[in-house]
Short mmCIF file of C-alpha atoms and ligand atoms in Angstrom, two decimals:
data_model
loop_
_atom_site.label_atom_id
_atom_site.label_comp_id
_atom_site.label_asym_id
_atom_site.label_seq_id
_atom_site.Cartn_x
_atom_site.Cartn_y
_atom_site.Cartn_z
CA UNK M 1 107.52 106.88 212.97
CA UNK M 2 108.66 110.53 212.04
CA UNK M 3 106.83 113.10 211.34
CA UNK M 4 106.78 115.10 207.70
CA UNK M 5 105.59 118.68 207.27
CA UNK M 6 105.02 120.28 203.55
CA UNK M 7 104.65 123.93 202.59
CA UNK M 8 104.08 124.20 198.75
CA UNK M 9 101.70 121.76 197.27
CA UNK M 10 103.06 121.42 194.10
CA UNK M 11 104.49 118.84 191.92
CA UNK M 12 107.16 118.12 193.83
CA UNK M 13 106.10 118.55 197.28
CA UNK M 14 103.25 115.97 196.45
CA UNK M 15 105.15 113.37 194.81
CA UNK M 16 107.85 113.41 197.76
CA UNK M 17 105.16 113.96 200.50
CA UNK M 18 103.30 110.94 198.87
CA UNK M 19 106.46 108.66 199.08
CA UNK M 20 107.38 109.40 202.22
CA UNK M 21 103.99 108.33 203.55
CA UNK M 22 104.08 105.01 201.41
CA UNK M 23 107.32 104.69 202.58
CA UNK M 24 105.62 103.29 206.44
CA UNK M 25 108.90 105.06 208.40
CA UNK M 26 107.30 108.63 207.53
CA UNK M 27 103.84 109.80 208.38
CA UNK M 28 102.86 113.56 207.04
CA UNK M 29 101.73 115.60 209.64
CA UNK M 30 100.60 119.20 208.46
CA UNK M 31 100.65 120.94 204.85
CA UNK M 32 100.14 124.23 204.27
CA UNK M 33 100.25 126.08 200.12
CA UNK M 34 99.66 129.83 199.38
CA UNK M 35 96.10 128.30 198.13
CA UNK M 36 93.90 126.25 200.17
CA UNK M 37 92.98 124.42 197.21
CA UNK M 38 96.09 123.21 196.54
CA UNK M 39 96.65 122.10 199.83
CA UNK M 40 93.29 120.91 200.45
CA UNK M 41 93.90 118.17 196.63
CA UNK M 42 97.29 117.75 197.55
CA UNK M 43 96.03 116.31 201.29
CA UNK M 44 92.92 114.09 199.45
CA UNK M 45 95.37 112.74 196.98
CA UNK M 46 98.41 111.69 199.39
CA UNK M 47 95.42 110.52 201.64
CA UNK M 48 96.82 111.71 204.52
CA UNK M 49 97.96 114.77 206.28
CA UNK M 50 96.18 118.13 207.93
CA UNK M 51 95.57 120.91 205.96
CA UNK M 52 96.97 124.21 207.76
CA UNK M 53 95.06 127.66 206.79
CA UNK M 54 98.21 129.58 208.47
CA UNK M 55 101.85 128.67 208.39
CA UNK M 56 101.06 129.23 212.20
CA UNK M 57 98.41 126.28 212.25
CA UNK M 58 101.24 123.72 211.36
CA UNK M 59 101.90 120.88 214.02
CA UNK M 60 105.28 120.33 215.04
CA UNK M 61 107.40 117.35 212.81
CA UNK M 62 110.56 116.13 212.73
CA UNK M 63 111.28 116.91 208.99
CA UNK M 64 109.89 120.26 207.37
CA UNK M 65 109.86 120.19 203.34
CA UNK M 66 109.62 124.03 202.08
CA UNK M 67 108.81 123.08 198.51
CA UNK M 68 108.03 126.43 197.05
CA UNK M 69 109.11 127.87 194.14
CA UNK M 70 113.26 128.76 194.38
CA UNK M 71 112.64 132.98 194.24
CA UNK M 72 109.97 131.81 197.61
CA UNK M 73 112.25 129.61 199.38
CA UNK M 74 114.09 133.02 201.47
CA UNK M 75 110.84 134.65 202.27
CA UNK M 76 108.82 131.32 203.78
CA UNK M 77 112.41 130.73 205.92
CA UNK M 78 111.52 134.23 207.26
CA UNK M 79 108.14 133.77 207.75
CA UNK M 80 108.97 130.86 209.76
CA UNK M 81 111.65 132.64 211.66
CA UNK M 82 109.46 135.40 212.29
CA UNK M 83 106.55 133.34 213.32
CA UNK M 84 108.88 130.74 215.49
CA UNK M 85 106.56 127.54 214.75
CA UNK M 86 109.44 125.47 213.88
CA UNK M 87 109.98 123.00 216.92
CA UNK M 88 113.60 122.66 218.28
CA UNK M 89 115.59 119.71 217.04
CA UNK M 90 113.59 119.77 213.80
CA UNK M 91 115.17 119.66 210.12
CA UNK M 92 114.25 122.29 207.57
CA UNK M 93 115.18 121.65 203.82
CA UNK M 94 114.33 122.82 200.30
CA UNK M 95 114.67 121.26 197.27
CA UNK M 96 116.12 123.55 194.60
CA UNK M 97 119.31 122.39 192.02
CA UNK M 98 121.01 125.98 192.85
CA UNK M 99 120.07 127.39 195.91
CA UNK M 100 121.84 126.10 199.06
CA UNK M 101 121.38 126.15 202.95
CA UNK M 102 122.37 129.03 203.47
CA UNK M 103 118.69 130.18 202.34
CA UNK M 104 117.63 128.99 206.12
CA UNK M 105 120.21 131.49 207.66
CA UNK M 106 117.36 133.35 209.73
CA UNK M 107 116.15 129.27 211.18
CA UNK M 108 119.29 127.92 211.85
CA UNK M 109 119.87 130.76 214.27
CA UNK M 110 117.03 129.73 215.99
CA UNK M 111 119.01 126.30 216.41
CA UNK M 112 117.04 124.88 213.65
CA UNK M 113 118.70 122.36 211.71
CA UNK M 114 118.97 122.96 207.82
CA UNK M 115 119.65 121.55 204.37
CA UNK M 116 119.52 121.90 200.89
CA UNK M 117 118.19 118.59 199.03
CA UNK M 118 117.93 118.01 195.45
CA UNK M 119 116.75 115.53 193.76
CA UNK M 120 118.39 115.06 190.15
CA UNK M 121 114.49 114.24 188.64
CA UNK M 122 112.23 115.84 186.90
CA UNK M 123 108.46 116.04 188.98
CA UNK M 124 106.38 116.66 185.50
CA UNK M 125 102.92 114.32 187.04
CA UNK M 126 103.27 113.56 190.91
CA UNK M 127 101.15 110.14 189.89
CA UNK M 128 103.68 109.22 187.50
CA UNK M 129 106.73 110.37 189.38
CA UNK M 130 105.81 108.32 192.40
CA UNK M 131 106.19 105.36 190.62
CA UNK M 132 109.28 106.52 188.59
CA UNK M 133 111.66 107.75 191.64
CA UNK M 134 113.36 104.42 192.69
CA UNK M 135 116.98 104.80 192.33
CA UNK M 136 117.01 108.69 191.86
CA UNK M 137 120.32 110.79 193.39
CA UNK M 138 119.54 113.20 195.32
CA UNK M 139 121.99 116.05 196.15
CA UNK M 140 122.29 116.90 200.21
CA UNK M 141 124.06 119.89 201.85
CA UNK M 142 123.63 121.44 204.57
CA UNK M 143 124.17 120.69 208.92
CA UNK M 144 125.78 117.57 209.92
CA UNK M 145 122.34 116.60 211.74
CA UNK M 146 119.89 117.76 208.72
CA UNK M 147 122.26 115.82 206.26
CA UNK M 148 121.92 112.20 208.19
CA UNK M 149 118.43 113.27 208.73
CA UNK M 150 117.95 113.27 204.98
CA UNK M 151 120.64 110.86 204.06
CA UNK M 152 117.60 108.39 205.99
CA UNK M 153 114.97 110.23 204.26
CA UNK M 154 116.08 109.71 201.05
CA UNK M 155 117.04 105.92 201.38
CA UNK M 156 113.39 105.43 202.80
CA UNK M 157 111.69 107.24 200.12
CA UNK M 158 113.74 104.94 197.00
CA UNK M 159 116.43 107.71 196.45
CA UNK M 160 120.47 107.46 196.58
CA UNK M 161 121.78 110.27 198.60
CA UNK M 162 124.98 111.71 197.77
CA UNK M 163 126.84 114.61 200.08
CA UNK M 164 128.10 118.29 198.15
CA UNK M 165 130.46 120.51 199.52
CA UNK M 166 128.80 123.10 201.55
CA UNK M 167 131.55 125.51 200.38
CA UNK M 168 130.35 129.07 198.33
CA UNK M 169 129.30 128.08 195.00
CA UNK M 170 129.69 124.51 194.95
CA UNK M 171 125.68 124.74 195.24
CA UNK M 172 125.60 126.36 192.01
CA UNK M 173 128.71 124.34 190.11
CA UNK M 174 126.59 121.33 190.54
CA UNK M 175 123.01 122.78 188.87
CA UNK M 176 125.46 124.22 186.12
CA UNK M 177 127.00 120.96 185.41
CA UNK M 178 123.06 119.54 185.60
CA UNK M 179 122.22 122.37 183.19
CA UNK M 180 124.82 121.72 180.88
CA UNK M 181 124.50 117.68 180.40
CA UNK M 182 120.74 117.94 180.34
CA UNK M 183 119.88 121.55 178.84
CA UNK M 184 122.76 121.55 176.22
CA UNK M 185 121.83 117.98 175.49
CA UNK M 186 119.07 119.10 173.86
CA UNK M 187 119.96 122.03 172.13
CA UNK M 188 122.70 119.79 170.62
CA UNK M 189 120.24 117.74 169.48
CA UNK M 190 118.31 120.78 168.08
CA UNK M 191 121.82 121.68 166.19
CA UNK M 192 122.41 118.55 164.92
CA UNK M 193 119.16 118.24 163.21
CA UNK M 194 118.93 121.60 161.60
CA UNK M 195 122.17 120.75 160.09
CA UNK M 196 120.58 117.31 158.76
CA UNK M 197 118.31 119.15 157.41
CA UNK M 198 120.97 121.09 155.44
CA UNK M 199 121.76 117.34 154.37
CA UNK M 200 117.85 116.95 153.01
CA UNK M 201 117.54 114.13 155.28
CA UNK M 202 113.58 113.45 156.27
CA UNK M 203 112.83 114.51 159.82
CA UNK M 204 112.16 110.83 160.99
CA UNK M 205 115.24 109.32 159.72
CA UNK M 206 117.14 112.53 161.20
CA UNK M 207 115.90 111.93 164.72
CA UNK M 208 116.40 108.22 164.57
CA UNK M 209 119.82 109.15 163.02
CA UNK M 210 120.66 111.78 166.31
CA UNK M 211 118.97 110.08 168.94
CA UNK M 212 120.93 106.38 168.39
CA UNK M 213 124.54 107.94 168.01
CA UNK M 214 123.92 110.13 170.72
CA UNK M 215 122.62 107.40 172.80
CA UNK M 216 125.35 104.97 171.90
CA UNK M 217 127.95 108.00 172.79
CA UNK M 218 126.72 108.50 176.14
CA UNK M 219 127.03 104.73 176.62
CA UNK M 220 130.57 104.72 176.20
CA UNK M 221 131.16 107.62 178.02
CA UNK M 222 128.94 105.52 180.58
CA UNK M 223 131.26 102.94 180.66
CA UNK M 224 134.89 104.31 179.65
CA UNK M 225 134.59 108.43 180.41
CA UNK M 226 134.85 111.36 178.42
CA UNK M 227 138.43 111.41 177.27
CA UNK M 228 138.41 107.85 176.16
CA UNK M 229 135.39 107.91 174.32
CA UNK M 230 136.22 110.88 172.45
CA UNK M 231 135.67 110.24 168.35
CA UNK M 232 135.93 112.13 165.52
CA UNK M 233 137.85 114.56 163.19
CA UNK M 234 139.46 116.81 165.75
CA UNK M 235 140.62 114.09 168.22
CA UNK M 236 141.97 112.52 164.54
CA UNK M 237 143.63 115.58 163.82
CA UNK M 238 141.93 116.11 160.44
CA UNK M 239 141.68 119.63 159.95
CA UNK M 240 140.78 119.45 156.12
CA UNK M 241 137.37 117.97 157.79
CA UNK M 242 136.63 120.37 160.19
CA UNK M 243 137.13 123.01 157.36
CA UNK M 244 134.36 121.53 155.76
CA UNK M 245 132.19 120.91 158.02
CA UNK M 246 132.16 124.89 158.56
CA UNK M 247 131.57 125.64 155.10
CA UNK M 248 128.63 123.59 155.48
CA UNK M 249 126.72 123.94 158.73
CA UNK M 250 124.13 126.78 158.99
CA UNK M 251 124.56 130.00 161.05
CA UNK M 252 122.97 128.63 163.89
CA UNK M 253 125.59 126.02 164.41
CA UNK M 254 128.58 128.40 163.83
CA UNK M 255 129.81 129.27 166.87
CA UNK M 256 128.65 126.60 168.94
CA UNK M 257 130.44 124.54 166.62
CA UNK M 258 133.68 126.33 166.88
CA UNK M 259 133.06 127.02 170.81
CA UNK M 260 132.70 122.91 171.55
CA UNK M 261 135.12 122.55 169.32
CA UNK M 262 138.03 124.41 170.92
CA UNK M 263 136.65 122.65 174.45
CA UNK M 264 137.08 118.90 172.18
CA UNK M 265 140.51 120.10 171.27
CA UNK M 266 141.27 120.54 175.50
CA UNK M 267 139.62 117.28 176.03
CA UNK M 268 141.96 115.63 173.25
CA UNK M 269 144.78 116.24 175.30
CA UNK M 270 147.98 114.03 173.98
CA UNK M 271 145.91 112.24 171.63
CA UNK M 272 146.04 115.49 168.98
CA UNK M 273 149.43 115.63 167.36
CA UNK M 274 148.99 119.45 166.70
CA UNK M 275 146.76 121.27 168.77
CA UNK M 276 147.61 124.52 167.55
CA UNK M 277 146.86 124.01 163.80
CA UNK M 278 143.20 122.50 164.90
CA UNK M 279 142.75 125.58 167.03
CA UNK M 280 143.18 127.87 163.86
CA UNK M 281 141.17 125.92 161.88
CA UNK M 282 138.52 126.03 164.61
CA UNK M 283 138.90 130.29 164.43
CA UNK M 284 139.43 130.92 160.68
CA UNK M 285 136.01 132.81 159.36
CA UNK M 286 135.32 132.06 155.90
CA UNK M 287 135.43 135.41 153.17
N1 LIG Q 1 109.35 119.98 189.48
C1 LIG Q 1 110.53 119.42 189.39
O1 LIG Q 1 110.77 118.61 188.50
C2 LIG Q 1 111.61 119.74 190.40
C3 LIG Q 1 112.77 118.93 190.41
C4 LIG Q 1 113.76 119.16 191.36
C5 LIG Q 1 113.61 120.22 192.25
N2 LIG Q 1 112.49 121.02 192.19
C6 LIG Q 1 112.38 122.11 193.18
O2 LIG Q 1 111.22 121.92 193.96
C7 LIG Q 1 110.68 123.17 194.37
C8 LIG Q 1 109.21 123.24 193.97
O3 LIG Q 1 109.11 123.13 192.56
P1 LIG Q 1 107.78 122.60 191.86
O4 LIG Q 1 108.14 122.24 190.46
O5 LIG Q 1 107.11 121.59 192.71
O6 LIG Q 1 106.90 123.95 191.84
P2 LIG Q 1 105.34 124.09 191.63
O7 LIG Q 1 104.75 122.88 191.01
O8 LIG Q 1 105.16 125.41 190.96
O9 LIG Q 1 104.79 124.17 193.12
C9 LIG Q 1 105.14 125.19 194.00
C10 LIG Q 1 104.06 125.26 195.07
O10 LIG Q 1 104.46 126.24 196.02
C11 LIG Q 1 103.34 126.96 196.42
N3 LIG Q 1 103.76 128.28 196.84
C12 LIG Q 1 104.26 129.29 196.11
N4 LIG Q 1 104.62 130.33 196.90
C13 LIG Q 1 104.31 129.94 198.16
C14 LIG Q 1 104.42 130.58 199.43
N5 LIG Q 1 104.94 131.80 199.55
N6 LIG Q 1 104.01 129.89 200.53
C15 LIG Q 1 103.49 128.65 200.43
N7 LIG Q 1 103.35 127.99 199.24
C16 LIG Q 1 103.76 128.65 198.14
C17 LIG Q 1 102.41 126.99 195.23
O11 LIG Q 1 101.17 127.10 195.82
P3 LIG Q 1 99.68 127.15 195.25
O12 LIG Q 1 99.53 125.95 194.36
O13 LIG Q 1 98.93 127.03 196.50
O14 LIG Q 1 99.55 128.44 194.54
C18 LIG Q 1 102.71 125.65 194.54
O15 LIG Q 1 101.80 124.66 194.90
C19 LIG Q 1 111.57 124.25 193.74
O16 LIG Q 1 112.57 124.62 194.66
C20 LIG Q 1 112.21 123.52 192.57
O17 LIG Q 1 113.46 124.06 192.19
C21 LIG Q 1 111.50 120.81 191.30
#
């Protein structure tokens, strides 16, 4: 059985301290959170564990999860360098979409072994989420040694590990591209429906309306990619439509509109006739 500690008792560093002890091939050893109360729940609700008062106070383990917030995550690793209580042969890892390894610089010259791991999931309710994780990716990066370490890890807790690039910035291309399909997702969706507003369609019907074509879209790009299930008037070639459309969206839509646009007209590739007149169309301000 290996051993799991946790600094930073929150909602994700329950939830995955929680599933690794269901799990039977982890057991957690020590946790320690800037508040003794949180530490002190987080150990009563996992039902297992040792609540450190000191980062010093923490056992040895084989796996140490630093799941503080992202602006924390430098500072503990110094803390921890400083103090030296992380046991030789032992792998260190974090947790955050855009922050990398390289945040355990000052540990791994102490020959500690060090990753970043993300899990693509959101940890709203630890009670809920430990029920919900089965089958979640979950980005690694880092030491050849951390990354099998946590390659295991993640398999035992329910997740699907997948390996990123530990070159600069890849770290970061992959929590933009997250931030993108799931952020921008939304604030399409936000677009969309103050435009069927414009329309005087009821808010219900609107959402339905968004929601199901959206949710039908991503099925086909599911199933066929991006460029194949492209749809519409630019990928058609019909200008006289677009036109339109921008005489009749509201401000807010404007430039996203013409911004996605002129990214739909890259996408269409050889399946646009005439780029270059959809382009102006895309750029011509009315008045
Ligand atoms: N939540 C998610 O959905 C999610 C998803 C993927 C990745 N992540 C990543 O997971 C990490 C944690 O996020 P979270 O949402 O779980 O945050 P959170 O709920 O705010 O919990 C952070 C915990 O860290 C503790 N803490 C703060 N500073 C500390 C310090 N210097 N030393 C020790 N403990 C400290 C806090 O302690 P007290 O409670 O004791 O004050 C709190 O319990 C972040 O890197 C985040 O990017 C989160």
């Amino acid at each position: 059985m290996l051993t799991l500690n946790l600094i930073g008792a929150g909602r994700l560093g329950k939830s995955i301290a929680q599933l690794a002890q269901q799990s039977g091939q982890y057991r957690l050893a020590g946790i320690y959170s800037r508040s003794l109360a949180s530490s002190t729940a987080a150990c009563e609700w996992i039902g297992a564990g040792q609540v450190a008062a000191q980062l010093t106070d923490l056992p040895p383990a084989d796996l140490w999860l630093i799941a503080v917030p992202d602006g924390a995550i430098a500072n503990v690793a110094a803390e921890l360098a400083q103090a030296g209580v992380v046991n030789a042969g032992a792998v260190v890892f974090h947790a955050s979409g855009a922050l990398a390894s390289d945040q355990f610089t000052p540990l791994a010259a102490q020959g500690v072994s060090a990753a970043s791991w993300h899990p693509a999931f959101s940890f709203a309710e630890p009670a809920r989420a430990v029920h919900t994780f089965a089958g979640t990716l979950c980005a690694l990066e880092g030491d050849a040694q951390a990354v099998t370490a946590l390659s295991d890890f993640s398999a035992a807790i329910g997740g699907q590990p997948f390996a990123l690039s530990s070159d600069a910035g890849a770290k970061v291309a992959y929590h933009a591209a997250l931030s993108m399909a799931a952020n921008y997702l939304v604030t399409l969706s936000d677009l969309a429906l103050q435009t069927t507003a414009k329309a005087g369609i009821a808010p219900e019907v609107a959402q339905q309306l968004v929601c199901s074509l959206m949710r039908q879209t991503l099925a086909n790009v599911e199933s066929i990619g991006p460029y194949a299930a492209l749809t519409g008037p630019i990928v058609r070639g019909d200008a006289a439509t677009v036109a339109q459309h921008l005489a009749a969206l509201p401000n807010s839509a404007q430039a996203p509109y013409r911004a996605l646009g002129s990214a739909t007209v890259a996408l269409a590739g050889k399946r646009l006739a005439n780029p270059a007149a959809m382009r102006q169309t895309l750029q011509r301000k009315e008045g």
